[in-house]
Tab-separated table of C-alpha atoms in Angstrom:
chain	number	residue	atom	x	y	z
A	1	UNK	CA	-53.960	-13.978	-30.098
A	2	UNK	CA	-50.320	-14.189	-29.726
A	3	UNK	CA	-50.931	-15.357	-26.143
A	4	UNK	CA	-53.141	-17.892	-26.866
A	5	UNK	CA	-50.982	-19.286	-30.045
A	6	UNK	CA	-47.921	-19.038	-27.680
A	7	UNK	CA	-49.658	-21.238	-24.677
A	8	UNK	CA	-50.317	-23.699	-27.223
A	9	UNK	CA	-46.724	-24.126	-28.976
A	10	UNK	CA	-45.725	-24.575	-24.619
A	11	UNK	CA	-48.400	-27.175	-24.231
A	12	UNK	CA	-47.722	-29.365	-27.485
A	13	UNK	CA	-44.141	-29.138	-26.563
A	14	UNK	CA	-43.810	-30.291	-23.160
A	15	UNK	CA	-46.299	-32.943	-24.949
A	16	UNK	CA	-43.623	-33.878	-27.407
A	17	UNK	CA	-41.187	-33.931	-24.659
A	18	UNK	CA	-42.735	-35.933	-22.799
A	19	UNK	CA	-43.357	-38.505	-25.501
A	20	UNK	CA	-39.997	-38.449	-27.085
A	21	UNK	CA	-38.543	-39.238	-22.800
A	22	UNK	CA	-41.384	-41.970	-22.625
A	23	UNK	CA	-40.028	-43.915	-26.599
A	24	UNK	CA	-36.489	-43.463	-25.016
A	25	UNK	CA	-36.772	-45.440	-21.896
A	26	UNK	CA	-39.666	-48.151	-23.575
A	27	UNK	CA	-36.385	-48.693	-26.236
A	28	UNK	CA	-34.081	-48.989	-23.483
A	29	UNK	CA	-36.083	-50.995	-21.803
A	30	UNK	CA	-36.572	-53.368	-25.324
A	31	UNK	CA	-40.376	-53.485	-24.373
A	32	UNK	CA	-42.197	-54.635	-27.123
A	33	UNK	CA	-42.220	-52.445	-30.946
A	34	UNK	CA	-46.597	-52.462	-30.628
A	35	UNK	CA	-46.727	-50.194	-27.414
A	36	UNK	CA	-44.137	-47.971	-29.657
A	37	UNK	CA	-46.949	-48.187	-32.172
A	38	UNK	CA	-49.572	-46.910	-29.812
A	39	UNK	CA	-47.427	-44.498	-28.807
A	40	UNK	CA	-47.318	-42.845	-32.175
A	41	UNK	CA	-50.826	-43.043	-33.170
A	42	UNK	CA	-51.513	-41.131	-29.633
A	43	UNK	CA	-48.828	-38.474	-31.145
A	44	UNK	CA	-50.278	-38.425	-34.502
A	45	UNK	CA	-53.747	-37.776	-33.062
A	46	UNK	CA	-52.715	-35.141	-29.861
A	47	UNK	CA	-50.868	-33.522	-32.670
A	48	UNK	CA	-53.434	-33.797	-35.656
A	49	UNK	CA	-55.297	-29.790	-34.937
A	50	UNK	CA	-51.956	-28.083	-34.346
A	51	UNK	CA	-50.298	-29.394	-37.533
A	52	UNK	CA	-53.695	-28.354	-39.577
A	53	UNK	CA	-53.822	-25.219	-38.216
A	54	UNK	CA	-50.319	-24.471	-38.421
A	55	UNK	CA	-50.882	-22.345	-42.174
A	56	UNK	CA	-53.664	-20.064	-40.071
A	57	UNK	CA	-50.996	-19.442	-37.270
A	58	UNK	CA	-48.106	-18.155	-40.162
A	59	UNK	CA	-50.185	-16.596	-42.514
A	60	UNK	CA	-51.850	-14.903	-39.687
A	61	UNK	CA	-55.366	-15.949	-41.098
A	62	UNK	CA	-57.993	-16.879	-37.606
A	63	UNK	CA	-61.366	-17.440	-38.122
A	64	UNK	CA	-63.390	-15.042	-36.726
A	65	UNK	CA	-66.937	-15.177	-34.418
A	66	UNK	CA	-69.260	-13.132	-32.582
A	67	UNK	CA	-72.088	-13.686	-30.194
A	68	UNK	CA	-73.280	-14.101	-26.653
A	69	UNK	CA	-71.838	-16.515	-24.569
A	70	UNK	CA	-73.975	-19.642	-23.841
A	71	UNK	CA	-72.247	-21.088	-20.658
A	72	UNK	CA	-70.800	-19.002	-17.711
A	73	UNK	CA	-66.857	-19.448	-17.390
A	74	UNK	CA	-65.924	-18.388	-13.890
A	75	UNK	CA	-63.481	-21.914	-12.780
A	76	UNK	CA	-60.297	-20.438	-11.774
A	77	UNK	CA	-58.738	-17.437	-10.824
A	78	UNK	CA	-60.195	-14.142	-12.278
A	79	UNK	CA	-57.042	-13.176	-13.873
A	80	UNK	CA	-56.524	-12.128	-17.506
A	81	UNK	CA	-53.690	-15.309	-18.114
A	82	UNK	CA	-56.537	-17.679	-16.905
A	83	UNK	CA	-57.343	-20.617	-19.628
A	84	UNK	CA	-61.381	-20.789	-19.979
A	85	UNK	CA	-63.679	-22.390	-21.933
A	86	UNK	CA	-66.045	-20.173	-23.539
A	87	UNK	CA	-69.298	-21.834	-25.438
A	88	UNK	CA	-70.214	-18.883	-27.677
A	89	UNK	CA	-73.715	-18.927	-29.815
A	90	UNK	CA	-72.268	-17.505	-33.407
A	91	UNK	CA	-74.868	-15.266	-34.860
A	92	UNK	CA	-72.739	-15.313	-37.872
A	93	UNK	CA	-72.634	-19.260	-38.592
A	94	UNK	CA	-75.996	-19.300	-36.762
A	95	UNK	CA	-73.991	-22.469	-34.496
A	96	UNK	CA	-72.359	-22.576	-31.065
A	97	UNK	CA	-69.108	-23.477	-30.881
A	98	UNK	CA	-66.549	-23.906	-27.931
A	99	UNK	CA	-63.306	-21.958	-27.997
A	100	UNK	CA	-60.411	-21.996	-25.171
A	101	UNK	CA	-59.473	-17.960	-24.559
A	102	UNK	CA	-57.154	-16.677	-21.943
A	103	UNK	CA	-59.240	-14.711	-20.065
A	104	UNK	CA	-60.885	-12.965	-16.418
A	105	UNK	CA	-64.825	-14.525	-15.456
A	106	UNK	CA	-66.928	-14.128	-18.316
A	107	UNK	CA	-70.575	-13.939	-17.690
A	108	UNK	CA	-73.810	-15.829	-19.209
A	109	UNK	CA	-74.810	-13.750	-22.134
A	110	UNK	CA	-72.173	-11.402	-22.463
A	111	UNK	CA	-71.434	-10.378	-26.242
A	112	UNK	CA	-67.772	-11.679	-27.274
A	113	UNK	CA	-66.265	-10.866	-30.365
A	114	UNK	CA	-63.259	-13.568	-31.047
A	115	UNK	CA	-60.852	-14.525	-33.146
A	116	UNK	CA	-59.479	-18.720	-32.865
A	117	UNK	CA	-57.639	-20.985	-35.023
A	118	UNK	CA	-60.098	-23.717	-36.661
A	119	UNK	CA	-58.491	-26.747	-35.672
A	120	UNK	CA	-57.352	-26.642	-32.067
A	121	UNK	CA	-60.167	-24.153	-31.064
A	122	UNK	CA	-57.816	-21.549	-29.296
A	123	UNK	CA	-58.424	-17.584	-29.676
A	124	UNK	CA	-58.287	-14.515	-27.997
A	125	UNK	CA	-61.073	-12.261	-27.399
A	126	UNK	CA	-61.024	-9.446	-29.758
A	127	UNK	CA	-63.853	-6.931	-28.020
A	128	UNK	CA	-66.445	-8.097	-24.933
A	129	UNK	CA	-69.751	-5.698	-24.743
């Protein structure tokens, strides 16, 4: 889970980056204040999930699932540092729901036991049977 909580702290930041470069020439620039306005509801929005799930990732509390995968992940490389999207049929919620995991191929209706943050979605596979 580290992993996974560590990839997303790089993505949001080169986000923020990006943003912050982007409000620094458009004030240079003395382009009008509304695109600056856009620009932060964009932020506000991108950044929405991480801030909310932000207690789970210091109190170290994930949510957990476990079920058989619904739809095949094999884009990419099949290495373990790959991101995938895994849809995963809960048996415990009795609901799919779509986490990203770092992870090799994972097959149609292989049994996944995860753990992910609630907001953003990301987790790391706990146990694969």
């Amino acid at each position: 889970m580290d992993f996974a909580i560590f990839r997303l702290f790089i993505r949001v930041s080169l986000f923020v980056i990006a943003l912050i470069a982007c409000i620094i020439y458009l004030i240079k620039k003395r382009l009008a204040n509304t695109i600056l306005v856009i620009v932060a509801i964009l932020l506000i929005l991108y950044l929405k999930d991480f801030v909310l799930d932000m207690p789970y990732i210091i109190n170290k509390q994930y949510s957990y699932a476990e079920g058989y995968v619904t739809e095949q992940s094999h884009g990419g490389a099949d290495i373990s540092s790959e991101r995938r999207s895994v849809f995963l049929y809960d048996k415990v919620k009795d609901d799919e729901i779509e986490i990203t995991v770092f992870s090799r191929y994972i097959d149609k209706n292989t049994y996944l036991k995860v753990q992910y943050l609630p907001h953003t979605k990301y987790g790391a596979i706990v146990e694969i049977k």
